[in-house]
mmCIF file of C-alpha atoms in Angstrom:
data_model
loop_
_atom_site.group_PDB
_atom_site.id
_atom_site.type_symbol
_atom_site.label_atom_id
_atom_site.label_comp_id
_atom_site.label_asym_id
_atom_site.label_seq_id
_atom_site.Cartn_x
_atom_site.Cartn_y
_atom_site.Cartn_z
ATOM 1 C CA MET A 1 15.363 -75.276 -38.283
ATOM 2 C CA THR A 2 12.201 -72.835 -39.426
ATOM 3 C CA ALA A 3 11.826 -69.495 -37.757
ATOM 4 C CA LEU A 4 9.295 -68.916 -35.004
ATOM 5 C CA VAL A 5 7.386 -65.556 -37.113
ATOM 6 C CA ARG A 6 5.365 -64.187 -34.113
ATOM 7 C CA ASP A 7 3.461 -60.366 -33.993
ATOM 8 C CA PRO A 8 4.734 -58.142 -31.846
ATOM 9 C CA ILE A 9 3.206 -57.568 -28.406
ATOM 10 C CA PRO A 10 2.001 -53.955 -27.455
ATOM 11 C CA LEU A 11 3.082 -52.824 -24.916
ATOM 12 C CA PRO A 12 1.083 -51.096 -21.996
ATOM 13 C CA ALA A 13 0.717 -46.944 -23.406
ATOM 14 C CA ARG A 14 2.538 -44.351 -20.556
ATOM 15 C CA PRO A 15 -0.029 -42.671 -19.441
ATOM 16 C CA ARG A 16 0.430 -38.788 -20.816
ATOM 17 C CA ARG A 17 1.145 -36.475 -18.205
ATOM 18 C CA ARG A 18 -0.936 -32.511 -18.133
ATOM 19 C CA PRO A 19 1.158 -29.999 -19.204
ATOM 20 C CA PRO A 20 1.009 -27.404 -16.401
ATOM 21 C CA VAL A 21 -1.632 -24.245 -17.156
ATOM 22 C CA ALA A 22 0.338 -21.146 -15.756
ATOM 23 C CA GLY A 23 -0.747 -19.523 -12.766
ATOM 24 C CA ALA A 24 -0.645 -15.944 -10.333
ATOM 25 C CA ALA A 25 -0.477 -16.863 -6.646
ATOM 26 C CA SER A 26 -1.614 -14.859 -3.643
ATOM 27 C CA LEU A 27 1.310 -13.556 -1.638
ATOM 28 C CA ALA A 28 -0.709 -15.349 1.020
ATOM 29 C CA LEU A 29 0.448 -18.703 0.182
ATOM 30 C CA ARG A 30 4.240 -18.324 0.119
ATOM 31 C CA PRO A 31 4.337 -20.497 3.224
ATOM 32 C CA LEU A 32 2.543 -23.228 0.672
ATOM 33 C CA LEU A 33 3.839 -22.836 -2.618
ATOM 34 C CA ASP A 34 7.952 -22.735 -1.905
ATOM 35 C CA PRO A 35 8.517 -25.289 0.213
ATOM 36 C CA PRO A 36 9.504 -28.713 -0.518
ATOM 37 C CA CYS A 37 5.967 -30.093 -1.875
ATOM 38 C CA ARG A 38 3.129 -31.485 1.029
ATOM 39 C CA ALA A 39 0.862 -33.549 0.943
ATOM 40 C CA ALA A 40 -2.548 -32.216 -0.032
ATOM 41 C CA ARG A 41 -6.632 -33.842 -0.562
ATOM 42 C CA VAL A 42 -8.582 -31.760 -2.673
ATOM 43 C CA ILE A 43 -11.770 -31.712 -0.285
ATOM 44 C CA ALA A 44 -14.771 -29.907 -3.268
ATOM 45 C CA VAL A 45 -14.531 -28.896 -6.939
ATOM 46 C CA PHE A 46 -16.870 -27.122 -8.394
ATOM 47 C CA PRO A 47 -16.633 -25.171 -12.350
ATOM 48 C CA SER A 48 -14.867 -22.700 -11.782
ATOM 49 C CA ALA A 49 -12.795 -23.547 -7.878
ATOM 50 C CA VAL A 50 -10.797 -26.340 -6.657
ATOM 51 C CA TYR A 51 -10.248 -26.190 -2.868
ATOM 52 C CA LEU A 52 -7.574 -28.319 -1.174
ATOM 53 C CA GLU A 53 -6.378 -29.055 2.290
ATOM 54 C CA MET A 54 -2.672 -28.951 3.535
ATOM 55 C CA ARG A 55 -2.790 -32.083 5.863
ATOM 56 C CA GLY A 56 -1.302 -30.947 8.877
ATOM 57 C CA GLY A 57 0.857 -27.909 9.620
ATOM 58 C CA PRO A 58 -0.041 -24.031 10.446
ATOM 59 C CA GLU A 59 -2.492 -21.326 8.119
ATOM 60 C CA PRO A 60 -2.629 -21.056 5.343
ATOM 61 C CA ARG A 61 -4.170 -25.028 5.528
ATOM 62 C CA VAL A 62 -6.467 -24.948 2.692
ATOM 63 C CA LEU A 63 -5.133 -23.274 -0.835
ATOM 64 C CA ALA A 64 -7.775 -22.432 -3.374
ATOM 65 C CA VAL A 65 -6.630 -23.011 -7.209
ATOM 66 C CA VAL A 66 -9.907 -20.464 -9.219
ATOM 67 C CA THR A 67 -10.554 -19.616 -13.002
ATOM 68 C CA SER A 68 -10.015 -16.072 -14.221
ATOM 69 C CA ASP A 69 -13.939 -15.637 -14.395
ATOM 70 C CA ALA A 70 -14.231 -16.739 -11.022
ATOM 71 C CA GLY A 71 -13.897 -14.797 -7.428
ATOM 72 C CA ARG A 72 -10.789 -14.252 -6.266
ATOM 73 C CA LEU A 73 -10.143 -14.813 -2.796
ATOM 74 C CA PRO A 74 -6.466 -13.538 -0.829
ATOM 75 C CA ASN A 75 -5.452 -17.438 -1.432
ATOM 76 C CA ALA A 76 -6.036 -17.919 -4.394
ATOM 77 C CA VAL A 77 -3.802 -19.628 -7.363
ATOM 78 C CA VAL A 78 -5.446 -18.090 -10.134
ATOM 79 C CA VAL A 79 -5.001 -20.229 -13.326
ATOM 80 C CA VAL A 80 -4.999 -19.095 -17.336
ATOM 81 C CA ALA A 81 -8.329 -19.985 -18.552
ATOM 82 C CA THR A 82 -12.080 -19.269 -17.439
ATOM 83 C CA ARG A 83 -15.110 -21.117 -16.003
ATOM 84 C CA ARG A 84 -16.620 -21.812 -20.210
ATOM 85 C CA GLU A 85 -13.080 -23.873 -20.844
ATOM 86 C CA HIS A 86 -13.953 -26.364 -18.164
ATOM 87 C CA PRO A 87 -10.107 -26.466 -16.764
ATOM 88 C CA PHE A 88 -11.241 -28.146 -13.277
ATOM 89 C CA ARG A 89 -13.478 -31.620 -15.113
ATOM 90 C CA ALA A 90 -11.326 -34.390 -14.556
ATOM 91 C CA VAL A 91 -10.144 -33.385 -10.913
ATOM 92 C CA ARG A 92 -12.225 -35.560 -8.521
ATOM 93 C CA GLU A 93 -13.039 -34.869 -5.504
ATOM 94 C CA GLY A 94 -11.334 -36.665 -2.007
ATOM 95 C CA GLY A 95 -8.420 -37.592 -4.299
ATOM 96 C CA ASP A 96 -4.828 -37.192 -3.459
ATOM 97 C CA ALA A 97 -2.375 -33.837 -4.407
ATOM 98 C CA LEU A 98 1.189 -32.372 -4.068
ATOM 99 C CA VAL A 99 1.364 -28.709 -3.351
ATOM 100 C CA GLY A 100 4.674 -26.968 -3.167
ATOM 101 C CA GLU A 101 7.947 -25.992 -4.836
ATOM 102 C CA GLY A 102 5.911 -23.395 -6.424
ATOM 103 C CA ARG A 103 4.051 -26.135 -8.293
ATOM 104 C CA VAL A 104 0.309 -27.488 -7.483
ATOM 105 C CA GLU A 105 -0.830 -31.014 -8.672
ATOM 106 C CA ALA A 106 -3.655 -33.380 -8.315
ATOM 107 C CA GLU A 107 -5.151 -36.359 -11.151
ATOM 108 C CA GLY A 108 -6.906 -34.138 -13.908
ATOM 109 C CA LEU A 109 -4.565 -30.449 -12.182
ATOM 110 C CA ALA A 110 -1.054 -29.345 -12.617
ATOM 111 C CA VAL A 111 -0.190 -25.810 -12.456
ATOM 112 C CA ARG A 112 2.654 -23.481 -12.419
ATOM 113 C CA VAL A 113 2.983 -20.574 -10.587
ATOM 114 C CA ARG A 114 4.990 -17.443 -12.267
ATOM 115 C CA ARG A 115 3.805 -14.373 -10.835
ATOM 116 C CA TRP A 116 2.837 -13.529 -6.785
ATOM 117 C CA TRP A 117 -0.497 -10.697 -6.106
ATOM 118 C CA ASP A 118 -0.706 -8.703 -3.034
ATOM 119 C CA PRO A 119 -4.434 -9.924 -1.427
ATOM 120 C CA SER A 120 -3.636 -7.076 1.251
ATOM 121 C CA PRO A 121 -4.624 -3.733 -0.665
ATOM 122 C CA ALA A 122 -2.625 -0.515 -0.732
ATOM 123 C CA LEU A 123 -5.254 1.880 0.787
ATOM 124 C CA GLY A 124 -2.994 5.153 0.935
ATOM 125 C CA GLY A 125 -3.449 8.035 3.360
ATOM 126 C CA SER A 126 -6.840 9.187 4.683
ATOM 127 C CA GLN A 127 -8.566 11.560 6.943
ATOM 128 C CA PRO A 128 -11.757 10.627 8.657
ATOM 129 C CA ALA A 129 -13.653 12.726 6.931
ATOM 130 C CA ALA A 130 -12.640 11.503 3.972
ATOM 131 C CA LEU A 131 -13.307 8.394 5.311
ATOM 132 C CA ALA A 132 -16.097 9.679 7.005
ATOM 133 C CA ARG A 133 -17.465 10.328 2.724
ATOM 134 C CA GLY A 134 -17.191 6.888 1.771
ATOM 135 C CA VAL A 135 -18.916 5.593 4.374
ATOM 136 C CA ARG A 136 -21.825 7.016 3.454
ATOM 137 C CA ALA A 137 -21.471 6.918 -0.156
ATOM 138 C CA LEU A 138 -21.453 2.580 0.223
ATOM 139 C CA GLU A 139 -24.663 3.391 2.311
ATOM 140 C CA ASP A 140 -25.628 4.546 -0.464
ATOM 141 C CA GLU A 141 -24.661 2.149 -2.697
ATOM 142 C CA LEU A 142 -25.670 -0.656 -0.286
ATOM 143 C CA ALA A 143 -29.354 0.348 0.051
ATOM 144 C CA ALA A 144 -29.664 1.553 -4.519
ATOM 145 C CA ALA A 145 -28.511 -2.144 -4.123
ATOM 146 C CA GLY A 146 -31.233 -3.691 -1.815
ATOM 147 C CA ALA A 147 -28.836 -4.779 0.957
ATOM 148 C CA LEU A 148 -29.677 -2.369 3.482
ATOM 149 C CA THR A 149 -32.514 -0.801 4.798
ATOM 150 C CA ALA A 150 -33.692 2.046 7.847
ATOM 151 C CA ALA A 151 -33.313 -1.767 9.462
ATOM 152 C CA GLY A 152 -30.678 -2.514 9.221
ATOM 153 C CA PRO A 153 -28.371 -4.383 6.443
ATOM 154 C CA ALA A 154 -31.018 -6.742 4.930
ATOM 155 C CA GLY A 155 -30.093 -10.845 3.347
ATOM 156 C CA GLY A 156 -27.315 -13.141 3.865
ATOM 157 C CA GLY A 157 -27.722 -15.897 5.887
ATOM 158 C CA LEU A 158 -28.144 -13.865 9.406
ATOM 159 C CA ALA A 159 -30.627 -11.617 8.584
ATOM 160 C CA GLY A 160 -33.068 -10.972 11.470
ATOM 161 C CA HIS A 161 -30.040 -12.138 14.239
ATOM 162 C CA PRO A 162 -28.997 -10.018 15.994
ATOM 163 C CA ASP A 163 -25.391 -10.915 17.239
ATOM 164 C CA PRO A 164 -24.819 -9.840 13.885
ATOM 165 C CA ALA A 165 -25.434 -6.406 14.665
ATOM 166 C CA ALA A 166 -24.341 -6.233 18.437
ATOM 167 C CA LEU A 167 -21.163 -6.978 16.966
ATOM 168 C CA ALA A 168 -21.125 -4.591 14.709
ATOM 169 C CA ALA A 169 -22.193 -1.819 17.707
ATOM 170 C CA ALA A 170 -19.344 -3.064 20.343
ATOM 171 C CA CYS A 171 -16.957 -2.586 17.536
ATOM 172 C CA ALA A 172 -17.871 0.924 16.283
ATOM 173 C CA ALA A 173 -17.985 1.480 20.494
ATOM 174 C CA GLY A 174 -13.677 -0.330 20.976
ATOM 175 C CA ASP A 175 -15.509 -2.706 23.109
ATOM 176 C CA LEU A 176 -13.519 -5.569 22.429
ATOM 177 C CA ALA A 177 -14.793 -7.957 25.775
ATOM 178 C CA GLY A 178 -18.634 -6.795 23.872
ATOM 179 C CA ALA A 179 -17.269 -7.508 19.960
ATOM 180 C CA VAL A 180 -15.217 -10.531 21.595
ATOM 181 C CA GLU A 181 -18.515 -12.778 23.350
ATOM 182 C CA ALA A 182 -21.050 -11.888 19.592
ATOM 183 C CA ALA A 183 -18.022 -12.780 17.711
ATOM 184 C CA GLU A 184 -17.739 -16.088 18.499
ATOM 185 C CA ARG A 185 -21.607 -17.160 18.472
ATOM 186 C CA ILE A 186 -21.523 -16.262 14.740
ATOM 187 C CA VAL A 187 -18.200 -18.390 13.971
ATOM 188 C CA GLY A 188 -19.364 -20.956 11.825
ATOM 189 C CA LEU A 189 -23.094 -20.371 11.771
ATOM 190 C CA GLY A 190 -24.329 -21.367 8.905
ATOM 191 C CA PRO A 191 -23.996 -23.554 5.946
ATOM 192 C CA GLY A 192 -21.909 -23.799 3.589
ATOM 193 C CA LEU A 193 -18.066 -23.378 2.199
ATOM 194 C CA THR A 194 -17.894 -21.123 4.183
ATOM 195 C CA PRO A 195 -20.969 -19.668 6.800
ATOM 196 C CA SER A 196 -22.049 -16.675 7.300
ATOM 197 C CA GLY A 197 -21.067 -15.847 10.649
ATOM 198 C CA ASP A 198 -17.707 -16.281 9.258
ATOM 199 C CA ASP A 199 -17.802 -14.192 5.943
ATOM 200 C CA ILE A 200 -19.309 -11.265 8.180
ATOM 201 C CA LEU A 201 -16.192 -11.443 10.482
ATOM 202 C CA CYS A 202 -13.713 -12.233 7.562
ATOM 203 C CA GLY A 203 -15.390 -8.760 5.739
ATOM 204 C CA LEU A 204 -15.277 -6.969 10.024
ATOM 205 C CA LEU A 205 -11.801 -8.423 10.529
ATOM 206 C CA VAL A 206 -9.929 -7.382 6.841
ATOM 207 C CA SER A 207 -11.617 -3.762 7.090
ATOM 208 C CA LEU A 208 -11.076 -2.562 10.465
ATOM 209 C CA ARG A 209 -7.368 -3.754 9.771
ATOM 210 C CA LEU A 210 -6.880 -2.196 6.133
ATOM 211 C CA LEU A 211 -9.028 1.621 7.102
ATOM 212 C CA GLY A 212 -7.612 1.935 10.858
ATOM 213 C CA GLY A 213 -4.164 1.309 9.251
ATOM 214 C CA ALA A 214 -4.736 3.421 6.230
ATOM 215 C CA VAL A 215 -7.236 6.727 8.091
ATOM 216 C CA ARG A 216 -4.938 9.563 9.774
ATOM 217 C CA HIS A 217 -5.536 8.215 13.857
ATOM 218 C CA GLY A 218 -7.399 4.896 12.548
ATOM 219 C CA GLU A 219 -4.967 3.109 15.639
ATOM 220 C CA ALA A 220 -7.727 1.647 17.659
ATOM 221 C CA ALA A 221 -9.166 0.377 14.582
ATOM 222 C CA VAL A 222 -5.340 -1.805 14.253
ATOM 223 C CA TRP A 223 -5.628 -2.631 17.638
ATOM 224 C CA LEU A 224 -9.230 -3.823 17.825
ATOM 225 C CA ALA A 225 -8.452 -5.902 14.106
ATOM 226 C CA ASP A 226 -5.183 -7.265 16.661
ATOM 227 C CA TRP A 227 -7.373 -8.862 19.253
ATOM 228 C CA LEU A 228 -10.213 -9.468 18.325
ATOM 229 C CA GLY A 229 -8.918 -11.504 15.035
ATOM 230 C CA ALA A 230 -6.456 -12.893 17.978
ATOM 231 C CA ALA A 231 -9.861 -14.219 20.032
ATOM 232 C CA VAL A 232 -11.955 -15.796 16.775
ATOM 233 C CA THR A 233 -8.371 -17.957 14.481
ATOM 234 C CA ALA A 234 -7.569 -19.290 17.917
ATOM 235 C CA ASP A 235 -9.507 -22.380 17.095
ATOM 236 C CA ALA A 236 -10.925 -21.619 14.595
ATOM 237 C CA GLY A 237 -10.651 -24.759 12.866
ATOM 238 C CA THR A 238 -12.065 -26.861 15.697
ATOM 239 C CA ARG A 239 -15.823 -24.612 15.070
ATOM 240 C CA THR A 240 -15.909 -23.786 11.706
ATOM 241 C CA THR A 241 -15.413 -25.868 8.455
ATOM 242 C CA ALA A 242 -10.852 -26.332 6.384
ATOM 243 C CA LEU A 243 -12.119 -23.641 3.898
ATOM 244 C CA ALA A 244 -13.699 -20.741 6.263
ATOM 245 C CA ALA A 245 -10.747 -20.876 8.876
ATOM 246 C CA THR A 246 -8.214 -20.112 7.025
ATOM 247 C CA LEU A 247 -10.478 -16.784 5.388
ATOM 248 C CA LEU A 248 -11.165 -16.191 8.638
ATOM 249 C CA HIS A 249 -6.679 -16.224 9.135
ATOM 250 C CA CYS A 250 -5.996 -14.326 6.163
ATOM 251 C CA ALA A 251 -8.454 -11.531 6.828
ATOM 252 C CA ALA A 252 -7.188 -11.280 10.593
ATOM 253 C CA ALA A 253 -4.002 -10.781 8.493
ATOM 254 C CA GLY A 254 -5.585 -7.957 6.047
ATOM 255 C CA GLY A 255 -6.193 -10.619 2.676
ATOM 256 C CA ALA A 256 -9.086 -9.262 0.665
ATOM 257 C CA GLY A 257 -10.866 -10.967 -1.635
ATOM 258 C CA ALA A 258 -10.956 -8.978 -4.748
ATOM 259 C CA GLU A 259 -14.657 -8.402 -4.158
ATOM 260 C CA VAL A 260 -13.805 -7.103 -0.574
ATOM 261 C CA ALA A 261 -11.058 -4.545 -1.902
ATOM 262 C CA GLY A 262 -12.776 -3.032 -4.663
ATOM 263 C CA VAL A 263 -15.317 -2.021 -2.345
ATOM 264 C CA LEU A 264 -12.857 -0.439 0.515
ATOM 265 C CA ARG A 265 -10.688 1.228 -2.117
ATOM 266 C CA PHE A 266 -13.919 2.352 -2.739
ATOM 267 C CA ALA A 267 -14.898 3.696 0.801
ATOM 268 C CA ALA A 268 -11.522 4.467 1.423
ATOM 269 C CA GLY A 269 -11.933 7.150 -1.661
ATOM 270 C CA HIS A 270 -9.166 5.234 -3.928
ATOM 271 C CA GLU A 271 -11.648 4.434 -6.498
ATOM 272 C CA PRO A 272 -13.075 7.207 -9.172
ATOM 273 C CA PRO A 273 -16.635 8.148 -8.407
ATOM 274 C CA ALA A 274 -18.449 8.112 -11.941
ATOM 275 C CA GLY A 275 -20.145 4.601 -11.384
ATOM 276 C CA ALA A 276 -17.458 2.784 -8.874
ATOM 277 C CA GLY A 277 -19.342 2.730 -6.299
ATOM 278 C CA GLN A 278 -22.724 1.046 -7.885
ATOM 279 C CA GLY A 279 -19.707 -1.923 -9.152
ATOM 280 C CA ALA A 280 -17.756 -2.540 -6.644
ATOM 281 C CA VAL A 281 -20.661 -2.863 -4.414
ATOM 282 C CA ARG A 282 -22.635 -5.407 -6.936
ATOM 283 C CA ARG A 283 -19.169 -7.181 -7.922
ATOM 284 C CA LEU A 284 -19.768 -7.903 -4.034
ATOM 285 C CA LEU A 285 -23.018 -8.988 -3.946
ATOM 286 C CA SER A 286 -22.749 -11.368 -5.670
ATOM 287 C CA VAL A 287 -20.245 -13.567 -5.204
ATOM 288 C CA GLY A 288 -22.111 -16.593 -3.882
ATOM 289 C CA HIS A 289 -25.280 -17.592 -2.152
ATOM 290 C CA THR A 290 -25.719 -15.670 0.504
ATOM 291 C CA SER A 291 -21.454 -14.865 0.849
ATOM 292 C CA GLY A 292 -21.711 -12.152 -0.819
ATOM 293 C CA ALA A 293 -24.273 -9.504 1.265
ATOM 294 C CA ASP A 294 -22.168 -11.226 4.405
ATOM 295 C CA LEU A 295 -19.070 -10.061 3.161
ATOM 296 C CA ALA A 296 -20.771 -6.865 2.036
ATOM 297 C CA GLN A 297 -22.510 -6.997 5.682
ATOM 298 C CA GLY A 298 -19.364 -6.996 7.763
ATOM 299 C CA VAL A 299 -17.217 -4.707 6.230
ATOM 300 C CA LEU A 300 -19.781 -1.817 6.074
ATOM 301 C CA ALA A 301 -19.361 -2.301 9.905
ATOM 302 C CA GLY A 302 -15.969 -2.667 9.619
ATOM 303 C CA CYS A 303 -16.125 1.076 7.500
ATOM 304 C CA ARG A 304 -18.333 2.689 10.454
ATOM 305 C CA ALA A 305 -16.125 0.521 13.632
ATOM 306 C CA ALA A 306 -13.337 2.413 12.043
ATOM 307 C CA LEU A 307 -14.967 5.408 11.590
ATOM 308 C CA ALA A 308 -15.879 6.159 14.771
ATOM 309 C CA LEU A 309 -12.796 5.002 16.483
ATOM 310 C CA THR A 310 -11.081 8.592 15.174
ATOM 311 C CA ALA A 311 -13.129 10.456 17.293
ATOM 312 C CA PRO A 312 -10.185 12.037 20.231
ATOM 313 C CA GLY A 313 -10.630 9.598 23.601
ATOM 314 C CA VAL A 314 -10.824 6.428 22.000
ATOM 315 C CA ARG A 315 -7.130 6.293 19.441
ATOM 316 C CA ARG A 316 -5.300 4.847 21.465
ATOM 317 C CA ALA A 317 -7.344 3.851 24.660
ATOM 318 C CA PRO A 318 -9.711 1.271 23.075
ATOM 319 C CA ARG A 319 -12.345 0.378 25.719
ATOM 320 C CA ALA A 320 -12.478 -3.374 27.333
ATOM 321 C CA THR A 321 -15.873 -4.009 29.865
ATOM 322 C CA ALA A 322 -15.347 -6.727 32.148
#
């Protein structure tokens, strides 16, 4: 019998699994990253960031994976790569993902969390007089950058809209009802993944909470942040984008992006004076298309309100009008 010799049949190559990159995650994401893996969806992809939304569950529902040279949001995992390395070029919007057990995985993306960072900057103790000097210095830097004029904040997505000014005035007066009314009118107002109204509210809420907790006699600012934050986050998931709703929850809990945290440290007097304020303000104003200017407007309103609420007579009982 003659043996029949055939060429070997080539087997299909197994897909090579992408090796995970190291990431540093915000502590705000522990409820997502510590438990077993859950399903998520890629909702947006940019050269410097990928956004994933969890399917169900409490906030935070949106997680950002960002490059090391991108803005650091309070819900971010920062990877060891720059945008010039194109780490997200293979990720596709709308794709399925998994989040949990210390990792984030999607097609073209694999991140292993190796360390954690705190999105709530420690501002330490401060006296009202020091905060007053810091707020004046912040106003000077914003004016020098063209973001503040005699008529009020300049630029941003809601320039000329009356409600941000009404919100700032109500907060400075300790008027919770007036602040809630103005805030609810700007939730979700504006285009983009983070509408301008939400950026203003994020800057305001985190400034009230963190500076109120740092300055002596700042209890009224923290009280206002508690109740205003509860009001704007109650139904944020149905009134604005998924990312903006998560950022509002983070801000209400005291979570700040790196650029906002730098400005707050400067306003509280914890940054070296020489050039620190100018650098911090310009870094904040450079965020996004209008997000930086909107965040700056909210931060300034929060700083001014925290200072005003340290005055005698409003420390423990802010005014809640009918």
